[in-house]
Amino acid sequence: MSRVYNFSAGPAVLPEEVLKEAAEEMLDYKGTGMSVMEMSHRSKAFEEIITEAEQDLRDLMNIPDNYRVLFLQGGASQQFAMIPMNLMKNRVADYIVTGQWAKKAAKEAEKYGKVNRIASSEDKTFSYIPDCSDLPVSEDADYVYICENNTIYGTKFKELPNTKGKTLVADVSSCFLSEPVDVTKYGIIYGGVQKNIGPAGVVIVIIREDLITEDVLPGTPTMLTYKTHADAKSLYNTPPAYGIYICGKVFKWIKAQGGLEAMKVRNEKKAKVLYDYLDQSRLFKGTVVPKDRSLMNVPFVTGDADLDAKFVKEAKAAGLENLKGHRTVGGMRASIYNAMPYEGVVALVDFMKKFEEENL
Ligand SMILES: *Cc1c(COP(=O)(O)O)cnc(C)c1O
């Protein structure tokens, strides 16, 4: 068996310890004689799994009691509709558009009400985060929406927008649990787990209790109503049970590493190695304004599409996989999520140095 360094943007690398543990428990989970995949979601064993997973997440993020944690399906993309269906009481929302995911979310919300795009960085291919300290937030906006870490473009909000008292909703799919967060600043924090937490199929929604109501838009399906899932503790129907089990293991892994403070230190150390190299390279260049750089997704280019393709191919042969950039940006992208070891980033930078020498 040999594992590669996997720089995929998602589904993405998971901690090896977690995968090994899951493998050991595959045929017989803690003496139940069955796999978690085969188990009733109403069983005592699964009840313990989901309860512990929620508690561990609450501990990690310091989630206050007036917030609920929901384990749902449909990916982050389903939230693009679920959020307006549940929150658009006035049928107005403000969106800050910093990339494809926020753009898609805004477009979906337009099906349900008026969407004001109060800021955007599309003028420069989403390579920066706009100044959000004094935006024209709409008087009657039901919420202000951001995508906090832009997976495709490699930017991150280092400061949250001034929402002027309006509820903040954030898609944190690609920066979930990468550093400490003040949950009280948000109405909803949500993310698909396949970037930084677990296997595809689970989306976690952390939602303030007052936003969970029966007063949703007419025609909202039962399954797309937050209250349905909050009342049933994420067990209204069969949840993505195996995925939740893996997420729970990742929460425990992060706790064992020292929690979110420790993840931040680790992630900053990893990102610095790569950004420092990019800043002095004569061949490669980062595509993002330095102050807005993501700790998780690092896009870079040589400026020559053929050379980019050669790099991706040779890197793969050297055990550094999934470095091809998103089709809308081109070039390369290294996603260096929580589970990417420091050694993986060092191996990448060493390879880049060698490639630079050979191709300059
Ligand atoms: C990947 C991603 C999505 C889409 O996630 P799905 O689970 O595939 O719907 C949305 N937002 C962000 C920030 C992402 O990185």
Short mmCIF file of C-alpha atoms and ligand atoms in Angstrom, two decimals:
data_model
loop_
_atom_site.label_atom_id
_atom_site.label_comp_id
_atom_site.label_asym_id
_atom_site.label_seq_id
_atom_site.Cartn_x
_atom_site.Cartn_y
_atom_site.Cartn_z
CA MET A 1 0.00 0.00 0.00
CA SER A 2 1.25 3.44 -0.76
CA ARG A 3 -0.54 6.71 -0.21
CA VAL A 4 0.03 9.87 -2.20
CA TYR A 5 -0.07 13.46 -1.05
CA ASN A 6 -3.57 14.39 -2.18
CA PHE A 7 -4.06 18.13 -2.82
CA SER A 8 -7.65 17.73 -4.06
CA ALA A 9 -10.07 20.58 -3.31
CA GLY A 10 -12.77 18.07 -2.42
CA PRO A 11 -13.52 15.34 -1.70
CA ALA A 12 -10.17 15.66 -0.04
CA VAL A 13 -7.53 14.15 2.18
CA LEU A 14 -8.64 12.71 5.54
CA PRO A 15 -6.42 11.96 8.54
CA GLU A 16 -4.76 8.59 8.09
CA GLU A 17 -5.42 7.70 11.74
CA VAL A 18 -9.15 8.16 11.13
CA LEU A 19 -9.15 5.97 8.03
CA LYS A 20 -7.22 3.23 9.84
CA GLU A 21 -9.60 3.29 12.79
CA ALA A 22 -12.60 3.12 10.46
CA ALA A 23 -10.99 0.20 8.65
CA GLU A 24 -10.47 -1.65 11.92
CA GLU A 25 -14.12 -1.12 12.85
CA MET A 26 -15.47 -1.91 9.39
CA LEU A 27 -16.73 -5.46 10.04
CA ASP A 28 -17.55 -5.20 13.72
CA TYR A 29 -18.22 -1.81 15.27
CA LYS A 30 -17.49 -2.06 19.00
CA GLY A 31 -18.85 -5.58 19.43
CA THR A 32 -22.13 -4.96 17.59
CA GLY A 33 -21.11 -7.55 14.98
CA MET A 34 -21.89 -5.16 12.16
CA SER A 35 -20.53 -2.16 10.32
CA VAL A 36 -21.87 1.33 11.06
CA MET A 37 -23.06 1.22 7.43
CA GLU A 38 -25.35 -1.67 8.23
CA MET A 39 -26.76 -0.36 11.46
CA SER A 40 -30.19 1.17 12.18
CA HIS A 41 -30.00 4.90 12.64
CA ARG A 42 -32.36 4.37 15.58
CA SER A 43 -29.99 1.95 17.30
CA LYS A 44 -28.31 2.72 20.59
CA ALA A 45 -24.88 2.45 18.97
CA PHE A 46 -25.73 5.05 16.34
CA GLU A 47 -27.43 7.32 18.84
CA GLU A 48 -24.14 7.39 20.72
CA ILE A 49 -22.22 8.15 17.53
CA ILE A 50 -24.34 11.15 16.54
CA THR A 51 -24.66 12.49 20.08
CA GLU A 52 -20.90 12.33 20.63
CA ALA A 53 -20.21 13.84 17.22
CA GLU A 54 -22.42 16.81 18.03
CA GLN A 55 -20.89 17.26 21.47
CA ASP A 56 -17.35 17.10 20.11
CA LEU A 57 -18.18 19.69 17.44
CA ARG A 58 -19.76 21.90 20.12
CA ASP A 59 -16.61 21.61 22.23
CA LEU A 60 -14.32 22.37 19.29
CA MET A 61 -16.22 25.43 18.07
CA ASN A 62 -17.46 26.51 21.47
CA ILE A 63 -21.03 26.53 20.12
CA PRO A 64 -23.42 28.33 22.48
CA ASP A 65 -26.58 26.60 23.75
CA ASN A 66 -28.86 28.80 21.65
CA TYR A 67 -27.45 27.30 18.45
CA ARG A 68 -28.50 23.96 17.00
CA VAL A 69 -26.26 21.60 15.07
CA LEU A 70 -27.90 19.79 12.15
CA PHE A 71 -26.39 16.96 10.10
CA LEU A 72 -28.14 17.13 6.73
CA GLN A 73 -27.83 15.90 3.15
CA GLY A 74 -27.89 17.54 -0.26
CA GLY A 75 -24.45 19.08 -0.01
CA ALA A 76 -23.63 22.72 0.44
CA SER A 77 -25.51 23.43 -2.80
CA GLN A 78 -28.85 22.44 -1.31
CA GLN A 79 -28.36 25.14 1.32
CA PHE A 80 -28.33 27.71 -1.48
CA ALA A 81 -32.12 27.13 -1.64
CA MET A 82 -32.82 26.06 1.93
CA ILE A 83 -31.45 29.31 3.37
CA PRO A 84 -33.79 31.66 1.48
CA MET A 85 -36.76 29.28 1.86
CA ASN A 86 -36.36 29.43 5.63
CA LEU A 87 -34.98 32.92 6.23
CA MET A 88 -36.50 35.20 3.57
CA LYS A 89 -39.41 36.57 5.61
CA ASN A 90 -39.25 39.92 3.75
CA ARG A 91 -38.13 38.23 0.56
CA VAL A 92 -34.97 40.33 0.46
CA ALA A 93 -31.36 39.30 1.02
CA ASP A 94 -27.92 40.82 0.48
CA TYR A 95 -25.14 38.75 -1.08
CA ILE A 96 -21.42 39.46 -1.17
CA VAL A 97 -20.12 37.78 -4.29
CA THR A 98 -16.51 36.63 -3.95
CA GLY A 99 -16.50 33.59 -6.20
CA GLN A 100 -18.45 30.90 -8.01
CA TRP A 101 -20.05 29.46 -4.89
CA ALA A 102 -21.42 32.78 -3.64
CA LYS A 103 -22.52 33.56 -7.19
CA LYS A 104 -24.44 30.30 -7.41
CA ALA A 105 -25.98 30.88 -3.99
CA ALA A 106 -27.14 34.38 -5.01
CA LYS A 107 -28.61 33.07 -8.26
CA GLU A 108 -30.54 30.35 -6.44
CA ALA A 109 -31.86 32.81 -3.85
CA GLU A 110 -33.28 34.92 -6.68
CA LYS A 111 -35.90 32.21 -7.16
CA TYR A 112 -37.36 33.18 -3.81
CA GLY A 113 -36.98 36.92 -3.48
CA LYS A 114 -35.00 40.03 -4.23
CA VAL A 115 -31.26 39.57 -4.11
CA ASN A 116 -28.99 42.60 -3.74
CA ARG A 117 -25.38 41.97 -4.65
CA ILE A 118 -23.92 44.56 -2.30
CA ALA A 119 -20.27 43.80 -3.08
CA SER A 120 -18.33 41.73 -5.57
CA SER A 121 -14.76 41.00 -6.59
CA GLU A 122 -15.65 39.65 -10.00
CA ASP A 123 -13.94 42.65 -11.69
CA LYS A 124 -10.57 41.07 -10.90
CA THR A 125 -11.42 37.38 -11.31
CA PHE A 126 -12.27 37.10 -7.61
CA SER A 127 -8.63 37.52 -6.62
CA TYR A 128 -9.42 39.63 -3.55
CA ILE A 129 -12.03 40.23 -0.84
CA PRO A 130 -13.82 43.57 -1.14
CA ASP A 131 -13.80 46.05 1.73
CA CYS A 132 -16.93 45.13 3.67
CA SER A 133 -16.68 47.63 6.52
CA ASP A 134 -19.42 49.96 5.27
CA LEU A 135 -21.59 48.32 2.63
CA PRO A 136 -25.05 49.49 1.55
CA VAL A 137 -26.81 46.78 3.57
CA SER A 138 -30.51 46.80 2.69
CA GLU A 139 -32.87 48.15 5.32
CA ASP A 140 -35.21 45.17 4.91
CA ALA A 141 -32.65 42.44 4.22
CA ASP A 142 -33.45 39.17 5.94
CA TYR A 143 -29.76 38.28 6.02
CA VAL A 144 -26.33 39.03 4.56
CA TYR A 145 -24.63 36.11 2.85
CA ILE A 146 -20.94 35.34 2.37
CA CYS A 147 -18.79 32.45 1.24
CA GLU A 148 -16.07 32.80 3.86
CA ASN A 149 -13.32 30.84 2.13
CA ASN A 150 -13.37 30.77 -1.65
CA THR A 151 -12.26 27.28 -2.56
CA ILE A 152 -11.72 27.99 -6.24
CA TYR A 153 -9.98 31.36 -6.03
CA GLY A 154 -8.09 30.91 -2.76
CA THR A 155 -9.34 33.96 -0.88
CA LYS A 156 -10.63 34.17 2.67
CA PHE A 157 -12.49 36.83 4.66
CA LYS A 158 -9.96 37.77 7.36
CA GLU A 159 -12.56 40.05 8.87
CA LEU A 160 -16.29 39.44 8.74
CA PRO A 161 -18.43 42.04 6.96
CA ASN A 162 -20.18 44.73 8.93
CA THR A 163 -23.78 43.58 8.43
CA LYS A 164 -25.19 46.58 10.30
CA GLY A 165 -27.17 44.35 12.60
CA LYS A 166 -28.47 41.96 9.96
CA THR A 167 -28.08 38.20 10.35
CA LEU A 168 -24.86 36.87 8.85
CA VAL A 169 -25.04 33.57 6.91
CA ALA A 170 -21.74 31.96 5.94
CA ASP A 171 -20.73 29.06 3.75
CA VAL A 172 -17.57 27.72 5.42
CA SER A 173 -17.31 24.48 3.43
CA SER A 174 -13.61 24.87 2.71
CA CYS A 175 -12.45 26.43 6.00
CA PHE A 176 -14.60 24.49 8.48
CA LEU A 177 -12.57 23.79 11.66
CA SER A 178 -9.38 25.25 10.17
CA GLU A 179 -9.09 27.91 12.89
CA PRO A 180 -11.07 29.22 15.88
CA VAL A 181 -14.39 30.91 15.12
CA ASP A 182 -16.79 33.10 17.09
CA VAL A 183 -20.09 31.38 16.40
CA THR A 184 -22.09 34.21 17.99
CA LYS A 185 -21.25 36.48 15.05
CA TYR A 186 -23.34 34.33 12.70
CA GLY A 187 -26.98 33.34 12.27
CA ILE A 188 -26.02 30.32 10.20
CA ILE A 189 -22.65 28.68 9.61
CA TYR A 190 -22.78 25.77 7.24
CA GLY A 191 -20.59 23.64 5.07
CA GLY A 192 -20.35 20.46 3.08
CA VAL A 193 -17.97 18.23 5.03
CA GLN A 194 -16.10 16.77 2.05
CA LYS A 195 -13.55 19.57 2.00
CA ASN A 196 -12.14 19.64 5.49
CA ILE A 197 -14.04 17.18 7.69
CA GLY A 198 -15.33 13.97 6.21
CA PRO A 199 -16.78 12.05 3.27
CA ALA A 200 -19.20 13.66 0.78
CA GLY A 201 -22.85 13.30 1.69
CA VAL A 202 -23.05 15.32 4.89
CA VAL A 203 -23.63 19.04 5.26
CA ILE A 204 -23.42 20.52 8.74
CA VAL A 205 -25.64 23.49 9.56
CA ILE A 206 -25.06 25.44 12.77
CA ILE A 207 -28.09 27.69 13.20
CA ARG A 208 -29.24 30.14 15.86
CA GLU A 209 -32.46 28.97 17.45
CA ASP A 210 -34.55 32.04 16.65
CA LEU A 211 -34.02 31.37 12.92
CA ILE A 212 -35.68 27.95 13.22
CA THR A 213 -39.38 28.60 12.68
CA GLU A 214 -42.48 27.22 11.01
CA ASP A 215 -42.80 30.52 9.19
CA VAL A 216 -41.07 29.45 5.98
CA LEU A 217 -41.90 30.33 2.39
CA PRO A 218 -45.08 28.69 1.06
CA GLY A 219 -44.37 25.40 -0.63
CA THR A 220 -41.15 24.73 1.26
CA PRO A 221 -40.77 20.93 1.42
CA THR A 222 -40.77 19.32 4.86
CA MET A 223 -37.26 18.02 4.19
CA LEU A 224 -36.02 21.55 3.42
CA THR A 225 -37.39 23.09 6.62
CA TYR A 226 -34.78 23.53 9.34
CA LYS A 227 -37.40 22.98 12.03
CA THR A 228 -38.09 19.45 10.78
CA HIS A 229 -34.48 18.45 11.36
CA ALA A 230 -33.98 20.47 14.54
CA ASP A 231 -37.08 18.92 16.17
CA ALA A 232 -35.97 15.43 15.17
CA LYS A 233 -32.32 15.97 16.18
CA SER A 234 -31.19 15.25 12.60
CA LEU A 235 -33.07 11.93 12.65
CA TYR A 236 -36.29 12.93 10.85
CA ASN A 237 -35.38 10.43 8.17
CA THR A 238 -32.33 8.24 7.63
CA PRO A 239 -29.34 10.53 8.00
CA PRO A 240 -26.02 10.00 6.17
CA ALA A 241 -25.04 7.72 9.03
CA TYR A 242 -21.65 6.46 7.93
CA GLY A 243 -20.54 9.97 6.96
CA ILE A 244 -21.56 11.32 10.36
CA TYR A 245 -19.56 8.52 12.00
CA ILE A 246 -16.42 9.54 10.07
CA CYS A 247 -17.01 13.23 10.88
CA GLY A 248 -17.19 12.24 14.55
CA LYS A 249 -13.81 10.54 14.27
CA VAL A 250 -12.32 13.62 12.63
CA PHE A 251 -13.67 15.81 15.46
CA LYS A 252 -11.90 13.55 17.95
CA TRP A 253 -8.74 13.68 15.85
CA ILE A 254 -8.81 17.50 15.88
CA LYS A 255 -9.38 17.50 19.64
CA ALA A 256 -6.37 15.22 20.06
CA GLN A 257 -4.27 17.64 17.97
CA GLY A 258 -5.15 20.41 20.43
CA GLY A 259 -8.36 21.83 18.95
CA LEU A 260 -8.86 24.76 16.62
CA GLU A 261 -6.06 26.92 18.05
CA ALA A 262 -3.63 24.13 17.27
CA MET A 263 -5.15 23.61 13.80
CA LYS A 264 -4.63 27.30 13.09
CA VAL A 265 -0.95 27.15 14.09
CA ARG A 266 -0.45 24.03 11.97
CA ASN A 267 -2.31 25.48 8.99
CA GLU A 268 -0.44 28.79 9.15
CA LYS A 269 2.86 26.97 9.26
CA LYS A 270 1.95 24.87 6.22
CA ALA A 271 0.60 27.79 4.19
CA LYS A 272 3.66 29.92 4.99
CA VAL A 273 6.04 27.38 3.45
CA LEU A 274 4.12 27.49 0.20
CA TYR A 275 3.41 31.24 0.08
CA ASP A 276 6.99 32.13 1.03
CA TYR A 277 8.26 30.02 -1.81
CA LEU A 278 5.71 31.48 -4.28
CA ASP A 279 6.70 35.04 -3.28
CA GLN A 280 10.30 34.52 -4.32
CA SER A 281 9.86 32.06 -7.19
CA ARG A 282 10.85 33.22 -10.67
CA LEU A 283 8.59 30.65 -12.31
CA PHE A 284 5.46 30.31 -10.17
CA LYS A 285 3.24 33.06 -8.96
CA GLY A 286 0.29 33.14 -6.55
CA THR A 287 -2.92 34.58 -8.00
CA VAL A 288 -4.39 36.18 -4.87
CA VAL A 289 -3.86 39.55 -3.18
CA PRO A 290 -1.55 38.61 -0.25
CA LYS A 291 -3.72 40.03 2.54
CA ASP A 292 -6.71 37.92 1.46
CA ARG A 293 -4.90 34.62 1.00
CA SER A 294 -6.61 31.44 2.14
CA LEU A 295 -4.85 29.03 4.49
CA MET A 296 -6.64 26.16 2.78
CA ASN A 297 -6.62 26.64 -1.00
CA VAL A 298 -3.56 28.02 -2.75
CA PRO A 299 -3.88 28.73 -6.48
CA PHE A 300 -0.75 29.48 -8.49
CA VAL A 301 0.33 29.71 -12.14
CA THR A 302 3.42 29.76 -14.31
CA GLY A 303 1.71 32.01 -16.88
CA ASP A 304 2.14 29.34 -19.56
CA ALA A 305 -0.69 26.81 -19.92
CA ASP A 306 1.56 24.13 -21.45
CA LEU A 307 4.06 24.44 -18.64
CA ASP A 308 1.22 24.28 -16.09
CA ALA A 309 0.03 21.03 -17.66
CA LYS A 310 3.56 19.63 -17.63
CA PHE A 311 3.89 20.54 -13.96
CA VAL A 312 0.63 18.82 -13.01
CA LYS A 313 1.63 15.68 -14.92
CA GLU A 314 5.14 15.46 -13.46
CA ALA A 315 3.89 16.23 -9.95
CA LYS A 316 1.42 13.36 -10.21
CA ALA A 317 4.22 11.02 -11.24
CA ALA A 318 6.08 12.16 -8.12
CA GLY A 319 3.12 11.28 -5.84
CA LEU A 320 1.69 14.80 -5.57
CA GLU A 321 -1.86 14.46 -6.84
CA ASN A 322 -4.79 16.65 -7.86
CA LEU A 323 -2.86 19.87 -8.34
CA LYS A 324 -4.73 20.99 -11.44
CA GLY A 325 -6.48 24.32 -10.87
CA HIS A 326 -10.20 24.85 -11.27
CA ARG A 327 -11.26 25.09 -14.89
CA THR A 328 -12.29 28.75 -14.44
CA VAL A 329 -8.85 29.85 -13.14
CA GLY A 330 -6.48 27.45 -14.89
CA GLY A 331 -2.99 26.82 -13.55
CA MET A 332 -2.62 24.92 -10.32
CA ARG A 333 -4.26 24.79 -6.93
CA ALA A 334 -2.93 23.09 -3.83
CA SER A 335 -5.60 22.44 -1.24
CA ILE A 336 -3.83 22.02 2.06
CA TYR A 337 -6.67 21.18 4.43
CA ASN A 338 -6.34 20.17 8.10
CA ALA A 339 -5.40 16.58 7.25
CA MET A 340 -2.58 17.49 4.83
CA PRO A 341 0.61 16.93 6.80
CA TYR A 342 3.36 19.55 6.92
CA GLU A 343 5.61 17.04 5.16
CA GLY A 344 3.21 17.02 2.21
CA VAL A 345 3.57 20.77 1.70
CA VAL A 346 7.34 20.55 2.05
CA ALA A 347 7.39 17.76 -0.55
CA LEU A 348 5.35 19.96 -2.88
CA VAL A 349 7.64 22.96 -2.44
CA ASP A 350 10.74 20.80 -2.97
CA PHE A 351 9.21 19.48 -6.16
CA MET A 352 8.34 23.02 -7.32
CA LYS A 353 11.93 24.16 -6.71
CA LYS A 354 13.24 21.30 -8.79
CA PHE A 355 10.73 21.98 -11.55
CA GLU A 356 11.67 25.67 -11.52
CA GLU A 357 15.36 24.84 -11.96
CA GLU A 358 14.63 22.47 -14.81
CA ASN A 359 12.20 24.69 -16.67
CA LEU A 360 13.38 28.25 -16.30
C1 LIG B 1 -17.45 22.58 -2.70
C2 LIG B 1 -18.17 23.79 -2.25
C3 LIG B 1 -19.55 23.93 -2.39
C4 LIG B 1 -20.41 22.88 -3.07
O1 LIG B 1 -20.52 21.77 -2.27
P1 LIG B 1 -21.46 20.54 -2.62
O2 LIG B 1 -21.48 19.78 -1.34
O3 LIG B 1 -20.84 19.82 -3.75
O4 LIG B 1 -22.81 21.09 -2.96
C5 LIG B 1 -20.15 25.07 -1.92
N1 LIG B 1 -19.42 26.03 -1.32
C6 LIG B 1 -18.10 25.94 -1.17
C7 LIG B 1 -17.35 27.03 -0.50
C8 LIG B 1 -17.42 24.81 -1.62
O5 LIG B 1 -16.10 24.72 -1.48
#
